[in-house]
Backbone as JSON, one array per atom type, in Angstrom:
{
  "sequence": "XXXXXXXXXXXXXXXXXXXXXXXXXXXXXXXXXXXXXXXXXXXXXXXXXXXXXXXXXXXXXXXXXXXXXXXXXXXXXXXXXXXXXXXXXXXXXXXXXXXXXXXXXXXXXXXXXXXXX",
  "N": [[-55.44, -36.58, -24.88], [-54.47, -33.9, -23.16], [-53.69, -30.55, -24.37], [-51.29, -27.67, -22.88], [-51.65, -24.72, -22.57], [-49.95, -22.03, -23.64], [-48.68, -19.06, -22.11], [-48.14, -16.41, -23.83], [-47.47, -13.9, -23.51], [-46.13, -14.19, -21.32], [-43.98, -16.27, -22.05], [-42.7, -13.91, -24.06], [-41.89, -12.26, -22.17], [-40.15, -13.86, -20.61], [-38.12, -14.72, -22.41], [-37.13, -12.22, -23.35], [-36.08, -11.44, -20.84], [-33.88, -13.48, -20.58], [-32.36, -12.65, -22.76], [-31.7, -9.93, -21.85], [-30.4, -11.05, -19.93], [-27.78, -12.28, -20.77], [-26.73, -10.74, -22.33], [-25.93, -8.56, -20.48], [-24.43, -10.68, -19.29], [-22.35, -11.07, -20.94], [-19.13, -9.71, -22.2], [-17.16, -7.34, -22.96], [-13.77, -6.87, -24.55], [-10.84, -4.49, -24.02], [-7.62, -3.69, -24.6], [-5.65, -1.28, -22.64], [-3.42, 0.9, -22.8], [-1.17, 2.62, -20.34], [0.83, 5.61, -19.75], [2.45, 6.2, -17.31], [3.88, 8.48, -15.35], [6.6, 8.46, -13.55], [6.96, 9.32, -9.81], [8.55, 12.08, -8.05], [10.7, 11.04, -6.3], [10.02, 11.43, -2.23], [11.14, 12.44, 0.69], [10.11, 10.24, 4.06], [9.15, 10.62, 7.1], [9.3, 8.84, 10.23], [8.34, 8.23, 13.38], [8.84, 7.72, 16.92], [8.52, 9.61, 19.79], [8.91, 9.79, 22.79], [7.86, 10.87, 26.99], [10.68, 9.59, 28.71], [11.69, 7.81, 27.52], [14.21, 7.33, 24.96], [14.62, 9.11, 21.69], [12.97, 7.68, 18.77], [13.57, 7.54, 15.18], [13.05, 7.33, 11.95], [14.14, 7.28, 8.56], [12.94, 7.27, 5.2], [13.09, 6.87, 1.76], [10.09, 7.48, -0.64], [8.23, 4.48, -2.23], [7.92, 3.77, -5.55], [4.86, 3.85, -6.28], [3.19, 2.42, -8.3], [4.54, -0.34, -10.76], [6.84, -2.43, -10.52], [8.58, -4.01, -7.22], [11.33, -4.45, -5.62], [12.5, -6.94, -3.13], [14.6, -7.53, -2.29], [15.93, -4.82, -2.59], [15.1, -3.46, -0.39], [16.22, -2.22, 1.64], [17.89, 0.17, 0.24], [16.09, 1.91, -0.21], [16.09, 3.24, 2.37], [17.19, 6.61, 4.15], [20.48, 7.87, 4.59], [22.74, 9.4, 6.91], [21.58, 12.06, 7.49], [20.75, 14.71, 9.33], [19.42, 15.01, 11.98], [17.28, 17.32, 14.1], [16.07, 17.53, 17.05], [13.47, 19.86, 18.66], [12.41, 20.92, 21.59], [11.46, 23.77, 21.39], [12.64, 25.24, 23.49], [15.12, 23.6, 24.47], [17.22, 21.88, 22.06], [18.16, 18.32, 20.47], [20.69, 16.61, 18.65], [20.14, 13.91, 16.66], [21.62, 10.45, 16.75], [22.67, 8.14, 14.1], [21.75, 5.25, 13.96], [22.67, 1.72, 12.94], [20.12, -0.89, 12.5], [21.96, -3.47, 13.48], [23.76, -2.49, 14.96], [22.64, -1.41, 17.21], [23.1, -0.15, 20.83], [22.89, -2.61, 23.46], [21.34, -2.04, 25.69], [18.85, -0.48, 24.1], [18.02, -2.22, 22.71], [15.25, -3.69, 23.44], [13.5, -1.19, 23.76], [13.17, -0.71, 20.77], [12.48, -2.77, 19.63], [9.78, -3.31, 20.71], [8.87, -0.32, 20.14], [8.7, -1.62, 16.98], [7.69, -3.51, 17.2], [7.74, -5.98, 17.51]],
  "CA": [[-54.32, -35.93, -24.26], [-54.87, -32.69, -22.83], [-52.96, -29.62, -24.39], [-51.02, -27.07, -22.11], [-51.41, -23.34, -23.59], [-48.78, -20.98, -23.34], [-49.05, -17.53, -22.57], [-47.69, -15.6, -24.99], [-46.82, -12.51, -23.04], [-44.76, -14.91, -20.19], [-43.12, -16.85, -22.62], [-41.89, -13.25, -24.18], [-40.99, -11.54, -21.18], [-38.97, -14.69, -20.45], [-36.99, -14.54, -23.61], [-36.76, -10.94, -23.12], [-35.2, -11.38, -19.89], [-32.68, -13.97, -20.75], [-31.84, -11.75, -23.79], [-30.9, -9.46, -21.34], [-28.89, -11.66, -18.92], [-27.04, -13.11, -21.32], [-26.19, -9.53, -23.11], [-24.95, -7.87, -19.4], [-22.88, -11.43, -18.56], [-21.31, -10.9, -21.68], [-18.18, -8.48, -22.2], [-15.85, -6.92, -24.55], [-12.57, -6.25, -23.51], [-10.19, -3.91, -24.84], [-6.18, -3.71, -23.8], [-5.08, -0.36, -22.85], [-1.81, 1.33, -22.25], [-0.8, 3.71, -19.95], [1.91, 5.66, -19.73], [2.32, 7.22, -15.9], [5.32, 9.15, -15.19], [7.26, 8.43, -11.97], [6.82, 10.26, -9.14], [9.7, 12.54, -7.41], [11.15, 10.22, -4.37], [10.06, 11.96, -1.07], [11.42, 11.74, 2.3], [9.31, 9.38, 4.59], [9.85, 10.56, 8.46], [8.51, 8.07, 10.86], [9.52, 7.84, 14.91], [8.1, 7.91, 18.36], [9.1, 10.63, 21.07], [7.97, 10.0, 24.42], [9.42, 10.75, 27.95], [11.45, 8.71, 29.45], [12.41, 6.93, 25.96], [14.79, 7.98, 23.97], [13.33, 8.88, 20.18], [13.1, 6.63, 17.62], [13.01, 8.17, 13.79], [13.43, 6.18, 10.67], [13.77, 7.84, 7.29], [13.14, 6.77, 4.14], [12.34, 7.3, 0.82], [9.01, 6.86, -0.89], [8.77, 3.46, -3.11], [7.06, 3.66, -6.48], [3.18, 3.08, -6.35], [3.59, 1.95, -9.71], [5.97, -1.04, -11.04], [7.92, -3.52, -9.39], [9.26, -3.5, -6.2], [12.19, -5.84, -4.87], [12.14, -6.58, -1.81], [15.7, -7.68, -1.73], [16.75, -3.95, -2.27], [14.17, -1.89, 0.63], [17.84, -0.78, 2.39], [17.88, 1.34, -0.78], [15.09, 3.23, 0.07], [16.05, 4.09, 3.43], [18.32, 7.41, 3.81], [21.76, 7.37, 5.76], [23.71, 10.59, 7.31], [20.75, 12.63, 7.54], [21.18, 15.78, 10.36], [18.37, 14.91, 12.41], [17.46, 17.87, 15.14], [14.26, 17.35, 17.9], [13.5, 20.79, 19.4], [11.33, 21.54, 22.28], [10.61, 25.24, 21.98], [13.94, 25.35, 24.17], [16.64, 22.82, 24.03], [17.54, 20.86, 20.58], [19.1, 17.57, 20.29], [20.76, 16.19, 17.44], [20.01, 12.66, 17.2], [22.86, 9.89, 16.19], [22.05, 7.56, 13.34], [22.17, 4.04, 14.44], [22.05, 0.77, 12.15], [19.57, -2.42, 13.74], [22.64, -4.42, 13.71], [24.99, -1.31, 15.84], [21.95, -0.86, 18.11], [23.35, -0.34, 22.03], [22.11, -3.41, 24.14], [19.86, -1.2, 26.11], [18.39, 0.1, 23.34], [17.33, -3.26, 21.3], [14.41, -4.4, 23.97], [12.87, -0.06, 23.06], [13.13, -0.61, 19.38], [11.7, -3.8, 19.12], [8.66, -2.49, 21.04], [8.67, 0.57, 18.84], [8.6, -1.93, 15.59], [6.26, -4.75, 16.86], [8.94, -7.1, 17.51]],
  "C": [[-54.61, -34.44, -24.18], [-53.36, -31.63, -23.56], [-52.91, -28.33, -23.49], [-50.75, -25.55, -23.02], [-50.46, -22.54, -22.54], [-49.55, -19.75, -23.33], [-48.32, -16.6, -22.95], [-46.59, -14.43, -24.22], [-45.8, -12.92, -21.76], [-43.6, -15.29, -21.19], [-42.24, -15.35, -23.66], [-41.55, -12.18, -23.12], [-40.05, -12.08, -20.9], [-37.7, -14.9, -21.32], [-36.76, -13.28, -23.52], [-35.33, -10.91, -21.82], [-33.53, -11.95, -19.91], [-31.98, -13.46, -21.9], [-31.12, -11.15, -23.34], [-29.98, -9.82, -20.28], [-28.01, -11.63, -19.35], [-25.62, -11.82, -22.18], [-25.41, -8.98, -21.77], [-24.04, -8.78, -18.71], [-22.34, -11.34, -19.32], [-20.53, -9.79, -22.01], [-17.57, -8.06, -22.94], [-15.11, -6.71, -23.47], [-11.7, -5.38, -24.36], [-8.41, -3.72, -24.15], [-5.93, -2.33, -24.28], [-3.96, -0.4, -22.21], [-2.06, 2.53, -21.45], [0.23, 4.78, -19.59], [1.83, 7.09, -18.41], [3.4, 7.3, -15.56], [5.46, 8.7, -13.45], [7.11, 9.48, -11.12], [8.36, 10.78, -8.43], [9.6, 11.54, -6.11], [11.04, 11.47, -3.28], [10.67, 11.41, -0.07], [10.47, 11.83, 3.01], [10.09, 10.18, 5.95], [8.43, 9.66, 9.44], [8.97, 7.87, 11.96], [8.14, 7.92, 15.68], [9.16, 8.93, 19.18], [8.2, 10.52, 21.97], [9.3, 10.27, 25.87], [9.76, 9.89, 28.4], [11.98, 8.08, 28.19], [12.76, 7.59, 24.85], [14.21, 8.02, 22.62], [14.07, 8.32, 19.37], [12.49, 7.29, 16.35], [13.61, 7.12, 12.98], [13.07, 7.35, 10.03], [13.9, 7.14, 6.48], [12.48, 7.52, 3.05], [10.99, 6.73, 0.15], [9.38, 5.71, -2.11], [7.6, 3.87, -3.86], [5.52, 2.89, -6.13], [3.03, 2.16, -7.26], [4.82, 0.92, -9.84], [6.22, -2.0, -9.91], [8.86, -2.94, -8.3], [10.39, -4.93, -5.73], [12.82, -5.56, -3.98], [13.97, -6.83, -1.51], [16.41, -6.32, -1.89], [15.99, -2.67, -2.02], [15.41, -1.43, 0.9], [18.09, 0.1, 1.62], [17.09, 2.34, -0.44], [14.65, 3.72, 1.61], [17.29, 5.36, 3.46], [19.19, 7.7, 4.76], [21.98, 9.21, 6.02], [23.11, 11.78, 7.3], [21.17, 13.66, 8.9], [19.86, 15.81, 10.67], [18.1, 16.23, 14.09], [16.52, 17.66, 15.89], [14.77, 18.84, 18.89], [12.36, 20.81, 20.48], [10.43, 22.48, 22.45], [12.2, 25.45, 23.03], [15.0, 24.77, 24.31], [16.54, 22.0, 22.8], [18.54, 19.69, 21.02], [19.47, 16.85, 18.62], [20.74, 14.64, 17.28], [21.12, 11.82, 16.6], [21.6, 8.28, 15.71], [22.69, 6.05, 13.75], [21.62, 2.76, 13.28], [21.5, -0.31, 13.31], [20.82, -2.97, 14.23], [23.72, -3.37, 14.8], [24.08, -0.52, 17.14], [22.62, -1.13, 19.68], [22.19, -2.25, 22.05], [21.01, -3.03, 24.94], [19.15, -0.67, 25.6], [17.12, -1.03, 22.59], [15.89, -3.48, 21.82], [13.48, -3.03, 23.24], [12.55, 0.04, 21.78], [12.51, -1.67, 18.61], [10.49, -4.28, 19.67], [8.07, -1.94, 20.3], [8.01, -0.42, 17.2], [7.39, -3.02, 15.62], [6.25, -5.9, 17.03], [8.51, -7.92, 18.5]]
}
């Protein structure tokens, strides 16, 4: 029966290697804390102005990056009774705050354009 010699310097590079597989698939873990302060709520302005179509602004406030968000109370973080002005450089208008549901009828087909609708 014939014997098959090893070579020494394969067979420890090969254990070398899987030494080191085995060491960089394995992990520690550690549980940290963090403690990140809230940020001040900004006001969000977001619209379209073009001619011929009346402008469309939305405000809102910013939502935490951080934390839970629920979705059942976004209308919270939009802001009502706001004194909205659009100037040209020569005439100003003040715009009137409209809810989706109190939108004119000629208005709804522009706004649900605007949103994507």
């Amino acid at each position: 029966m014939k014997q098959k010699k090893i070579n020494i310097k394969i067979l420890s590079a090969l254990i070398t290697h899987c030494s080191l597989l085995i060491f960089f698939l394995s992990s520690c873990e550690k549980e940290i804390t963090l403690d990140i302060p809230q940020a001040e709520p900004k006001l969000v302005v977001e619209g379209s102005i073009e001619n011929g179509m009346p402008p469309f602004i939305t405000l809102t406030q910013t939502i935490p990056f951080y934390g839970e968000i629920n979705f059942n109370e976004l209308d919270n973080y939009y802001a009502h009774d706001a004194e909205v002005i659009v100037n040209d450089g020569t005439a100003s208008v003040t715009l009137t705050e409209y809810c989706l549901s109190e939108l004119p009828e000629e208005l709804i087909p522009i706004v649900a354009e605007f949103l994507g609708l």
